[in-house]
Short mmCIF file of C-alpha atoms in Angstrom, two decimals:
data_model
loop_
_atom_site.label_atom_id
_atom_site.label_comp_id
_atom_site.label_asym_id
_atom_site.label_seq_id
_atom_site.Cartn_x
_atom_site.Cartn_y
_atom_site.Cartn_z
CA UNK V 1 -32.36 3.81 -17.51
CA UNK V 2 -31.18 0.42 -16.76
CA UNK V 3 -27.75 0.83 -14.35
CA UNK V 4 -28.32 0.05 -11.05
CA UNK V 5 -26.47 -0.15 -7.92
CA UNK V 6 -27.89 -2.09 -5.29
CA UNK V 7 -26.12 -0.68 -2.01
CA UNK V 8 -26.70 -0.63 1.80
CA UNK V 9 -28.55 1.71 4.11
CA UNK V 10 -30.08 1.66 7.38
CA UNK V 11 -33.97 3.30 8.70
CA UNK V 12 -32.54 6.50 6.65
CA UNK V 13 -32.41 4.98 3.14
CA UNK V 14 -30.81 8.59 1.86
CA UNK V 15 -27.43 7.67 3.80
CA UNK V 16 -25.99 4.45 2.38
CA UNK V 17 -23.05 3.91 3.93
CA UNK V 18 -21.42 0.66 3.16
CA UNK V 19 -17.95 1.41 2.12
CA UNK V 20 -17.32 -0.99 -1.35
CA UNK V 21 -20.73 0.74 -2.27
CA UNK V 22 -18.91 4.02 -2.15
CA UNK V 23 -15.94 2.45 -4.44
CA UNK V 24 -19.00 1.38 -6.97
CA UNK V 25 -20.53 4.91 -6.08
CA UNK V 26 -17.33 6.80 -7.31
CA UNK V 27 -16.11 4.63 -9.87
CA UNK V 28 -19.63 5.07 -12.19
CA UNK V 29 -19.48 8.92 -11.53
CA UNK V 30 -15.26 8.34 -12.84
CA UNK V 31 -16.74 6.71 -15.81
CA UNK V 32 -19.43 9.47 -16.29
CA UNK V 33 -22.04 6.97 -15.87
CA UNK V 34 -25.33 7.63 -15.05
CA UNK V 35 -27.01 5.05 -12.47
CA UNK V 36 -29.91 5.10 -9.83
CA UNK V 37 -28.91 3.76 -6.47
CA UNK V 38 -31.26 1.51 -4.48
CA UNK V 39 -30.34 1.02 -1.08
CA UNK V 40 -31.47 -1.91 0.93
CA UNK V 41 -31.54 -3.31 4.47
CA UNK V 42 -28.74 -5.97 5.16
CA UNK V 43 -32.23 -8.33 5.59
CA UNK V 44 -33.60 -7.75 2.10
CA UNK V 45 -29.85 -8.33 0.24
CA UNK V 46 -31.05 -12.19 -0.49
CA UNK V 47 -34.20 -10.36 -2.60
CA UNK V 48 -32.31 -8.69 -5.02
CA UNK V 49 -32.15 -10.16 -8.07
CA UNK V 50 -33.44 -13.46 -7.02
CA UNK V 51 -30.41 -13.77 -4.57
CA UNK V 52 -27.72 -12.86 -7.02
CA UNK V 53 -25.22 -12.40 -3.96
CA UNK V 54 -25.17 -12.17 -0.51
CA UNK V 55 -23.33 -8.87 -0.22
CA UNK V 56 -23.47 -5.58 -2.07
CA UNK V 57 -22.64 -4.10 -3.74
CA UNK V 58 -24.44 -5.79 -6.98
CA UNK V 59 -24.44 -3.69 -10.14
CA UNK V 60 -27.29 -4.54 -13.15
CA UNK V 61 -26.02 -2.96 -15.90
CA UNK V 62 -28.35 -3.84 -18.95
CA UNK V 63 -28.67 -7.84 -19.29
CA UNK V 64 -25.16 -7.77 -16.99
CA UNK V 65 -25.27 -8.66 -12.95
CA UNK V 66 -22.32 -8.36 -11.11
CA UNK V 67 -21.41 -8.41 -7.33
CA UNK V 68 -17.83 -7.34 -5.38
CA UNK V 69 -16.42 -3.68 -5.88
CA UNK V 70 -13.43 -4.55 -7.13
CA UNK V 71 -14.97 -6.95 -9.57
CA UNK V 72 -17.70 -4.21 -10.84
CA UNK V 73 -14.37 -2.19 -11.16
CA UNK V 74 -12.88 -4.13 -13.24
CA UNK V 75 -16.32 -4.96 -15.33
CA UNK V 76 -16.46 -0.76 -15.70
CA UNK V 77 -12.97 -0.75 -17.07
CA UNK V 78 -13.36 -3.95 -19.71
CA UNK V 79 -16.54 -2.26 -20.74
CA UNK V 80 -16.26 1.16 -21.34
CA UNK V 81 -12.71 1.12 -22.39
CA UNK V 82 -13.34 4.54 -23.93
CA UNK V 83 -14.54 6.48 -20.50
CA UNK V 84 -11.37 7.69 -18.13
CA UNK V 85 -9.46 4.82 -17.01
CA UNK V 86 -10.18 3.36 -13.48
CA UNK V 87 -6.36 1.88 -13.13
CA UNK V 88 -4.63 3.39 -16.01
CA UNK V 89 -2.38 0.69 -17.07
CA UNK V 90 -1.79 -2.78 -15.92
CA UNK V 91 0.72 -1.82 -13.57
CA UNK V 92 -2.15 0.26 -11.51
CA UNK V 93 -4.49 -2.38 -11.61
CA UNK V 94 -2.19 -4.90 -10.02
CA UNK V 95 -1.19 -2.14 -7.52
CA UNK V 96 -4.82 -1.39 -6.56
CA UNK V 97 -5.17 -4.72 -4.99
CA UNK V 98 -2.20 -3.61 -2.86
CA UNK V 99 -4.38 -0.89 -1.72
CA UNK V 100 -7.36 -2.97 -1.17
CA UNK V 101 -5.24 -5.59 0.86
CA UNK V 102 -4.05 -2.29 3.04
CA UNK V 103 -6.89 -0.72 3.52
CA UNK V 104 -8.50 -3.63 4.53
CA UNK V 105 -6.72 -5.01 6.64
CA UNK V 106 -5.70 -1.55 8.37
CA UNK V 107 -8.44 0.82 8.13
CA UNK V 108 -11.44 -1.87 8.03
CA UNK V 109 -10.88 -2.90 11.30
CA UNK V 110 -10.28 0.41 13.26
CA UNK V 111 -13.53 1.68 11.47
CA UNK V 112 -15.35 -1.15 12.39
CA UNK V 113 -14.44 -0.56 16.19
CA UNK V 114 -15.09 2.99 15.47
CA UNK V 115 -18.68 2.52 13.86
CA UNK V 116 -19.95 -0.56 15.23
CA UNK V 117 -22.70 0.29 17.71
CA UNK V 118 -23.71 4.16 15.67
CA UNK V 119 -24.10 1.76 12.33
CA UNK V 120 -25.95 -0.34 14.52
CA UNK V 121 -27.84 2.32 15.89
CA UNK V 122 -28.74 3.61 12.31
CA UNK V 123 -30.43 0.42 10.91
CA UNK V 124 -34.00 -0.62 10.56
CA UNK V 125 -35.43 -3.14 13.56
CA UNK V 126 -35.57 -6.11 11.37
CA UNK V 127 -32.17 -5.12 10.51
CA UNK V 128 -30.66 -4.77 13.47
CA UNK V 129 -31.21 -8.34 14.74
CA UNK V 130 -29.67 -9.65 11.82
CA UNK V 131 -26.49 -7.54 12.24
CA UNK V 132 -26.23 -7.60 16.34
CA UNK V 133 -26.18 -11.89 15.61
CA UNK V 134 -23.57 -11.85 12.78
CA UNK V 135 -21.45 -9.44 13.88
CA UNK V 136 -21.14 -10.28 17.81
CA UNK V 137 -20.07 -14.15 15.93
CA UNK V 138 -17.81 -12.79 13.85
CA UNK V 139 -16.14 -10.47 16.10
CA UNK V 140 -16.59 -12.64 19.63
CA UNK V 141 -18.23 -10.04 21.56
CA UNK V 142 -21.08 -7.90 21.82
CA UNK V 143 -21.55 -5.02 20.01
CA UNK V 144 -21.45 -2.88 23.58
CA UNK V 145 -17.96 -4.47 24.32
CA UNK V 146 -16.38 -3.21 21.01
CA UNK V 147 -17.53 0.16 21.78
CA UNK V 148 -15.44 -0.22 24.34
CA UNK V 149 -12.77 -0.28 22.53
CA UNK V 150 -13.86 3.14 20.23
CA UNK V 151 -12.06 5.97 21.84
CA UNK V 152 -8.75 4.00 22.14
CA UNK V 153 -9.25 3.35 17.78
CA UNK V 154 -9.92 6.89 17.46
CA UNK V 155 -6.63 7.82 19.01
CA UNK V 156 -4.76 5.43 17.37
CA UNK V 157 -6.59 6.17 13.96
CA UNK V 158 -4.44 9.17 12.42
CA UNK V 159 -1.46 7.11 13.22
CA UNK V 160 -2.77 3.90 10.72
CA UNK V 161 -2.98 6.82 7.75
CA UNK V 162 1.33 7.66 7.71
CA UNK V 163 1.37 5.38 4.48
CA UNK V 164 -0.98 7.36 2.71
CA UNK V 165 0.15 10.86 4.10
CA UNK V 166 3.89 10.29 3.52
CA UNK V 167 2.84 9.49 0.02
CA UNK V 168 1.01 12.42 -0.11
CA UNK V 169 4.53 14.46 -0.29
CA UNK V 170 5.22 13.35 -4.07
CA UNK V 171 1.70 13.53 -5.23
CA UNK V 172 -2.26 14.88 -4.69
CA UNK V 173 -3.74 11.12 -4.96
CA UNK V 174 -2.98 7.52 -4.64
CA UNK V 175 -3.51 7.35 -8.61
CA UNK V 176 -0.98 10.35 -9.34
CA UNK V 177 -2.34 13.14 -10.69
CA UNK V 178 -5.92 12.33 -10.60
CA UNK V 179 -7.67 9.66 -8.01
CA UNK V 180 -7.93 5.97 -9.56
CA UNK V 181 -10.02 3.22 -8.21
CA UNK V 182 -6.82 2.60 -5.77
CA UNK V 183 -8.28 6.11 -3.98
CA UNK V 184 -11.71 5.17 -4.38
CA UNK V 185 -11.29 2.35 -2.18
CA UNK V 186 -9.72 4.24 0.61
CA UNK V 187 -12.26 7.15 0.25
CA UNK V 188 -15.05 4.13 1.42
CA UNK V 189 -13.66 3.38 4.81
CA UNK V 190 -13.63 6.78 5.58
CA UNK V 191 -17.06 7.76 3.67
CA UNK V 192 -18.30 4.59 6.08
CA UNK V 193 -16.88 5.91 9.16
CA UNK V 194 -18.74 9.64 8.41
CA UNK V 195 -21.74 8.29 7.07
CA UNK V 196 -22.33 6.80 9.96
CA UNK V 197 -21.51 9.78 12.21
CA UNK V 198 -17.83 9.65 12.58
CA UNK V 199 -16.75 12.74 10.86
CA UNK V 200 -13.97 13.86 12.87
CA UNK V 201 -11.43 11.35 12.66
CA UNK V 202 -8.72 13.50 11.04
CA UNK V 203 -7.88 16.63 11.88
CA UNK V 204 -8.97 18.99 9.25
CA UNK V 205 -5.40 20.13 8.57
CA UNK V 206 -4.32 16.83 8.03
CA UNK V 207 -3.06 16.04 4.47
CA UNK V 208 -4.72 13.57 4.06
CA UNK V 209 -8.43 14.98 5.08
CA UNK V 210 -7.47 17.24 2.07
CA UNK V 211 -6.88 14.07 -0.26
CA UNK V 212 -10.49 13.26 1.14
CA UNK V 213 -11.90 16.50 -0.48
CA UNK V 214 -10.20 16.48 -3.47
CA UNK V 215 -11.18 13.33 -4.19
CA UNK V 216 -15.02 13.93 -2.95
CA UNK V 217 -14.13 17.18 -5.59
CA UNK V 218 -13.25 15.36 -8.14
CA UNK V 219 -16.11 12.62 -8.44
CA UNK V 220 -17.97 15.54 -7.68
CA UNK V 221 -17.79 17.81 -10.57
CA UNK V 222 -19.35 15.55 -13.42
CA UNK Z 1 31.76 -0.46 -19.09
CA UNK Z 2 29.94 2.62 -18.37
CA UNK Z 3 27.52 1.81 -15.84
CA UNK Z 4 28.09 2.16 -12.46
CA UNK Z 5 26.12 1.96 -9.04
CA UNK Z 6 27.42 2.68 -6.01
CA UNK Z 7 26.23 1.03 -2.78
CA UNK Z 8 26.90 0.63 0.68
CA UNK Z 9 28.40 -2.37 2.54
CA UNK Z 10 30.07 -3.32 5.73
CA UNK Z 11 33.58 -4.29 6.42
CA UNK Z 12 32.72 -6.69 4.23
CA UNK Z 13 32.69 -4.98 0.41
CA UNK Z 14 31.15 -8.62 -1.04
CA UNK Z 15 27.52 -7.99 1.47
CA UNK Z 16 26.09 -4.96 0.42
CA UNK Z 17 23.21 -4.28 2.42
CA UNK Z 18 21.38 -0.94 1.43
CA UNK Z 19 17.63 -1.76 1.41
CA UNK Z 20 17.55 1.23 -1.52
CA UNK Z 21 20.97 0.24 -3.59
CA UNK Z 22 18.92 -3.28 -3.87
CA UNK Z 23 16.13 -1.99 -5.35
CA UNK Z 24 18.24 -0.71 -7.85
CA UNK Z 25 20.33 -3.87 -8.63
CA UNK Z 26 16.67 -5.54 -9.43
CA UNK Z 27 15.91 -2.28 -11.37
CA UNK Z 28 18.74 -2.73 -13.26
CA UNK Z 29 18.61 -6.50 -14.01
CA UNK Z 30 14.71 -5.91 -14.64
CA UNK Z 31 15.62 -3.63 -17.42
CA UNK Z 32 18.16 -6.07 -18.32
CA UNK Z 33 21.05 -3.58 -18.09
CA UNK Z 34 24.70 -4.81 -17.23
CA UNK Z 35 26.48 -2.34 -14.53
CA UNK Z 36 29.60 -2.73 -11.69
CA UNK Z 37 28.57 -2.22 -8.34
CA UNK Z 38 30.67 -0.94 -6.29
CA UNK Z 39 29.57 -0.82 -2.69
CA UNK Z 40 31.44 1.83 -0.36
CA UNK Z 41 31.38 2.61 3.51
CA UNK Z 42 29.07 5.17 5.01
CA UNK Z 43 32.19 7.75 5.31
CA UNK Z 44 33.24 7.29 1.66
CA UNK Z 45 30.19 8.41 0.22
CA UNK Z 46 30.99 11.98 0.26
CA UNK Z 47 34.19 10.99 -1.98
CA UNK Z 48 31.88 9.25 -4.71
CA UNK Z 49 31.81 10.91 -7.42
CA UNK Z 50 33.06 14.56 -6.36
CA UNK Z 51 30.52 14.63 -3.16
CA UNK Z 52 27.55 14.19 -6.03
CA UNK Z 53 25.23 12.96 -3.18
CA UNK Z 54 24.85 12.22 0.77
CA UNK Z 55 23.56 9.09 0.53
CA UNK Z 56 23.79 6.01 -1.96
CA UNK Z 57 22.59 4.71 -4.36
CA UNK Z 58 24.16 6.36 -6.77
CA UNK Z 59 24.24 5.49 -10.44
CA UNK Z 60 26.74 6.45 -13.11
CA UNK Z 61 25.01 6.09 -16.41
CA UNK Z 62 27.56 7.76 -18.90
CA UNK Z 63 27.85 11.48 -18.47
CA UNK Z 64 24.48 10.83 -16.42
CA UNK Z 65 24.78 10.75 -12.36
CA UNK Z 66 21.55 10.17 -10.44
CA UNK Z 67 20.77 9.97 -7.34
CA UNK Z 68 17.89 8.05 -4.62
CA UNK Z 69 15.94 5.13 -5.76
CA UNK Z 70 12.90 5.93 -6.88
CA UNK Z 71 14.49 8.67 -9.17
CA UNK Z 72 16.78 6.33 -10.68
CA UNK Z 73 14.16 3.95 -11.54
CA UNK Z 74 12.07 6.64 -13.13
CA UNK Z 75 15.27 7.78 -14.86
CA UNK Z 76 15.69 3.99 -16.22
CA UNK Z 77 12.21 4.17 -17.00
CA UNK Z 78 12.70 6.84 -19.25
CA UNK Z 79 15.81 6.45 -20.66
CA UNK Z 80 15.20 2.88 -21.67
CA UNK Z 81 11.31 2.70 -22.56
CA UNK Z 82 11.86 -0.52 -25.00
CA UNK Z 83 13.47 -2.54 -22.12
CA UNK Z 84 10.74 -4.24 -19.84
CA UNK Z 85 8.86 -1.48 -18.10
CA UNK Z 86 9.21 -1.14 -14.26
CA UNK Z 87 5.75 0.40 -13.62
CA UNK Z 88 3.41 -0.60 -16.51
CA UNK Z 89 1.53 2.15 -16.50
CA UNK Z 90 1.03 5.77 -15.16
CA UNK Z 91 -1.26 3.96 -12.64
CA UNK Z 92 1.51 1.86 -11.61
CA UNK Z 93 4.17 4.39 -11.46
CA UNK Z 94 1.70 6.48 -8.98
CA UNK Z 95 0.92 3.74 -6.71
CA UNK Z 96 4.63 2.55 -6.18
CA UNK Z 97 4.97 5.69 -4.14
CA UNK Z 98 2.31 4.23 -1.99
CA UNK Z 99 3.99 1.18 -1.94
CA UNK Z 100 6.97 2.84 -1.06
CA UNK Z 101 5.71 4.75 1.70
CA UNK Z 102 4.30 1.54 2.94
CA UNK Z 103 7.44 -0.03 3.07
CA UNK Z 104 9.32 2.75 4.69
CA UNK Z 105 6.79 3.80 7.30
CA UNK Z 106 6.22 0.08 8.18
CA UNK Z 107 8.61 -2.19 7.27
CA UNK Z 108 12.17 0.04 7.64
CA UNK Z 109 11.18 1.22 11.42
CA UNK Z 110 10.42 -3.03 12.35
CA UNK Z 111 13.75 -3.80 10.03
CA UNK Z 112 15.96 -0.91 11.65
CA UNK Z 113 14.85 -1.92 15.13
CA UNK Z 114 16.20 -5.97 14.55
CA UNK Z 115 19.35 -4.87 12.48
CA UNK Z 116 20.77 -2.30 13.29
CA UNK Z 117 23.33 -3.59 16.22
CA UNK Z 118 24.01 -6.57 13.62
CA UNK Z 119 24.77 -3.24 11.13
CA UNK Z 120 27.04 -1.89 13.24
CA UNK Z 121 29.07 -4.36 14.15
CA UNK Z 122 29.31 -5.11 10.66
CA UNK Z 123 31.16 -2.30 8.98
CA UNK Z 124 34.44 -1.17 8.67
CA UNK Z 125 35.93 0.37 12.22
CA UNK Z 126 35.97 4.39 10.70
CA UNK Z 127 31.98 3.65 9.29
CA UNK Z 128 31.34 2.28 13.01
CA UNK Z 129 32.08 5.93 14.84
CA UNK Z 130 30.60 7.37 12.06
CA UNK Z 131 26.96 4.98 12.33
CA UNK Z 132 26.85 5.12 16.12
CA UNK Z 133 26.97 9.04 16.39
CA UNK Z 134 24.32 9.51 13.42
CA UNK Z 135 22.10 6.64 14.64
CA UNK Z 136 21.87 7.23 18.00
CA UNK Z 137 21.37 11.12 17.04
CA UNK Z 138 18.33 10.21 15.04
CA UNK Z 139 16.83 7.50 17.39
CA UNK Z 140 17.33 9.69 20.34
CA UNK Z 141 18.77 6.40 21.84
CA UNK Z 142 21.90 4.44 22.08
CA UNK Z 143 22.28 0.93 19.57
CA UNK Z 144 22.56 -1.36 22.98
CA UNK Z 145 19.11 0.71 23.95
CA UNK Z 146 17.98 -0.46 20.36
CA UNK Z 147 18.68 -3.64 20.09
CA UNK Z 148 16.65 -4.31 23.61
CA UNK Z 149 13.78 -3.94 21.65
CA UNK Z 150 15.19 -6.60 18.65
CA UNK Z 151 13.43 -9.55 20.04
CA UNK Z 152 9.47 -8.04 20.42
CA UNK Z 153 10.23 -6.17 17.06
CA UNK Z 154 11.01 -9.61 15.42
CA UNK Z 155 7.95 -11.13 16.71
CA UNK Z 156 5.52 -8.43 15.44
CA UNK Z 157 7.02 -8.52 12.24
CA UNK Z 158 5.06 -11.10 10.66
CA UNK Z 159 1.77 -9.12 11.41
CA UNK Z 160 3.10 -5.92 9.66
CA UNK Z 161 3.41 -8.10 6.18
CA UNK Z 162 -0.60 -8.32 6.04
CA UNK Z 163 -1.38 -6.38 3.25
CA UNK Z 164 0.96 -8.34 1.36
CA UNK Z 165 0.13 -11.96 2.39
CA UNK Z 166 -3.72 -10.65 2.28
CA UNK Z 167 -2.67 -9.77 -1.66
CA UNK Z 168 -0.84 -12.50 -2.61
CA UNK Z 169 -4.16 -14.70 -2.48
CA UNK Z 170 -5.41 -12.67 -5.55
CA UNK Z 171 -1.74 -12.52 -7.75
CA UNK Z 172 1.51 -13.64 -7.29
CA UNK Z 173 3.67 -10.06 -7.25
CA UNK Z 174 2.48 -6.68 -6.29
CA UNK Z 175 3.16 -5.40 -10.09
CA UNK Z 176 0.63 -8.78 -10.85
CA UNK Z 177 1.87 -11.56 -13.35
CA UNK Z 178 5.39 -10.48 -13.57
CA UNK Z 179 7.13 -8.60 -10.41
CA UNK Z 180 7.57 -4.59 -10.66
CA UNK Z 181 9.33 -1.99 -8.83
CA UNK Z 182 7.22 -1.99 -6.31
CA UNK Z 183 8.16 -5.40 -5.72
CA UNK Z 184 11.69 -4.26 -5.69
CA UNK Z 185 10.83 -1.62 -2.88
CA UNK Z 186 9.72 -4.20 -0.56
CA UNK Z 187 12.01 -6.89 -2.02
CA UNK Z 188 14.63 -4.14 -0.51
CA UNK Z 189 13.67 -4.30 3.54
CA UNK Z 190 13.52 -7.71 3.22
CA UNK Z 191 17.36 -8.34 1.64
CA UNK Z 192 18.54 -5.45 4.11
CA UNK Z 193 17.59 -7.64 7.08
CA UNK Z 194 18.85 -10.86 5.68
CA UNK Z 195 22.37 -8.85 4.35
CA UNK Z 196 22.87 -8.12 7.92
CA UNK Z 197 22.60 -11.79 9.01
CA UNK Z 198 18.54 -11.90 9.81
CA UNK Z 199 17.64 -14.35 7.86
CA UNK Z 200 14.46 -15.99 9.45
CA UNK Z 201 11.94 -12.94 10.04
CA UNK Z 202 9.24 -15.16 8.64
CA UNK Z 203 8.27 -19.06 8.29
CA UNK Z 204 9.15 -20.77 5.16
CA UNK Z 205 5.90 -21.22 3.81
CA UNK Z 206 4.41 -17.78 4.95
CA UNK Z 207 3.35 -16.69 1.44
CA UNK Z 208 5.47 -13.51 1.78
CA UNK Z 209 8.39 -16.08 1.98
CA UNK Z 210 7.23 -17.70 -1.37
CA UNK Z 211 6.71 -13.96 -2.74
CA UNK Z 212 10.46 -13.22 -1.91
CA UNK Z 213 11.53 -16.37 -3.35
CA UNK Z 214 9.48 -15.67 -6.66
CA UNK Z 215 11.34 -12.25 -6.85
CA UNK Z 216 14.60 -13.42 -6.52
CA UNK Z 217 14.26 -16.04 -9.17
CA UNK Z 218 12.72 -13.89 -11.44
CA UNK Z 219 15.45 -11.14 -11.20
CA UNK Z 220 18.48 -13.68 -10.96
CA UNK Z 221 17.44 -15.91 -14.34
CA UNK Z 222 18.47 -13.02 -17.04
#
C-alpha cells in the first residue's frame, strides 16, 4: 500500500497523540481510505522524506507529499471527489477555517497548559530535550511553571466549549447531520488532551462529550 | 410591495438597532430582494402582525410570516434557491449555527455589557419601563450596575474577535470569497453596538475592522 501518514508519538509509539494528526487520522477513515500510520519522535520529523516539513502531519499518498492538516484535507477532497465529502459545499469549507481559527486559538492553548508536562512526560529522552528547549522559548517559562497553571485550565475548560454545546441544541455535529472536517478538527484537541492522559475534562453528561463519541462512532464504523 | 420586516428601534424609528433584524436586512439585500422595514418599539411587538411573535425580526413575505433569524434566512434560502445562496452548501448551512453560537455566547454578552445603558436611554419613554424591568430581571442586576462594568468589557473586546482576525489571514469573509450569512450573524453584534452610538470597539486597521468594512460594501452596492 502506498498512503502514509507520518504522525507524532512519544516512548509509546502505539499512542500518537498530536492533534492535526488526528484531523488527518479521521479524515482518511471519512474518505474510506486505507493508510498505515508511522509515528515518529518530534527529533526524527527532519528524516522523513528527506525533510519534506518540519511538522506533521505529512501524508505520501502515491508519487504525492503533502504537509498541514488542513492542507491534506483539502488534497483528500480535490482527489477523491467521489468518497463522502470532507466540507460538503464551498460554504463549509470556508466555514471550517472558522473552526480551525476557534479552536485554535481557544482550545489549543488551555490544552497545552493542560498537557504540557504529561506530553512531556510521555516522550522518548532524545525527545524530550528537544521539546523542554522549544517549548519553555515559545511559551517563556518552564515546563514546571505551566503546570502550574493546569488545575486553574481544567476548571475553566468546560466553560471555553459553550460555542460548541449551544450549537449542539439545533444539531448532533458541527457538520450537521454527520461530522465534517470542521468536527474533525475539534475532536484533535481533545483526542490530544486524552491521549496524553487527560481524559476527564468534560463531564460525561456533557453534550458535548457525547458529540465526542459520536464522532469517535462515526469514523469508527468503516 | 409585499415584503415586509419588522425591526426594533429606539425613540428614534430611522436607527434600528436589533443585532438579529440586521442580519436579515443583509439577508435580504444578499438575495437581492426589495422589502420595507419597519422598525417598532419593544412594547409594540406584540401588536405586529396579530401578536405573530415575541420578539422581532419578523418578516412578511406574502401570505408567509416568519419568525427569528436564522429561520428566516433558511426560509429565503428555500424559497428563493436561484437568488445568490446564503450558505453555499449543506456544510455551510451547518456550520453557521456554530458561527452563530459563537457570536451569541461571545460577542452578545461583551456587546450587551457596553450598550445596553446607551439602549436604554435610547428608546421611546413606554419601551424604557418596559427594557429596565425585563433587563434587569434577566441580568439579575440593575442597568447603572451594568454599565459599571462598560469600560473593562470594552477593553477585552478586541481579544474575543480572535478567531476571526486569526481567519481573516487565510480569506477575506467567513463564507470565503464572497461574504455569507454567517458573516451577517457577526456583521449583526457589531452594527448593534455601533446603532447604539459605540462606534470605536476596535482600531481602524484591526483586520476585523477591514472585515466589517468589506461586508458593508458588499451588501450596500446592489
Amino acid at each position: 500500500m502506498s498512503r502514509i501518514l507520518y504522525s507524532l508519538c512519544g516512548a509509546d509509539a502505539s499512542a500518537p497523540f498530536s492533534p492535526h494528526c488526528w484531523k488527518v487520522v479521521l479524515a482518511l477513515r471519512h474518505k474510506g481510505l486505507e493508510f498505515t500510520e508511522r509515528p515518529v519522535g518530534f527529533t526524527e520529523i527532519p528524516k522523513v522524506e528527506n525533510g519534506f516539513s518540519k511538522t506533521v502531519p505529512i501524508l505520501k499518498d502515491g508519487d504525492a507529499l503533502i504537509s498541514d492538516s488542513f492542507a491534506i484535507a483539502l488534497y483528500l477532497e480535490q482527489t477523491y471527489p467521489d468518497a463522502p465529502s470532507l466540507f460538503k459545499g464551498e460554504g463549509g469549507l470556508a466555514m471550517a477555517r472558522f473552526v480551525e481559527a476557534w479552536s485554535l486559538s481557544t482550545l489549543h492553548p488551555a490544552v497545552t497548559r493542560i498537557a504540557l508536562k504529561n506530553i512531556h512526560d510521555r516522550l522518548a529522552p532524545a525527545d524530550q530535550a528537544y521539546f523542554r528547549e522549544s517549548r519553555e522559548a515559545r511559551l517563556g517559562a518552564t515546563l514546571e511553571e505551566v503546570a502550574t497553571g493546569r488545575e486553574a485550565a481544567i476548571a475553566a475548560f468546560p466553560e471555553k466549549l459553550t460555542p460548541l454545546r449551544n450549537m449542539l441544541k439545533f444539531q448532533p455535529f458541527i457538520g450537521g447531520s454527520e461530522p465534517l472536517f470542521s468536527d474533525y478538527i475539534v475532536f484533535g484537541a481533545f483526542k490530544w488532551a486524552s491521549q496524553t492522559g487527560n481524559t476527564e475534562l468534560l463531564d460525561p453528561n456533557d453534550p458535548v462529550t457525547n458529540w465526542y463519541e459520536r464522532v469517535e462512532a462515526f469514523t469508527e464504523k468503516g
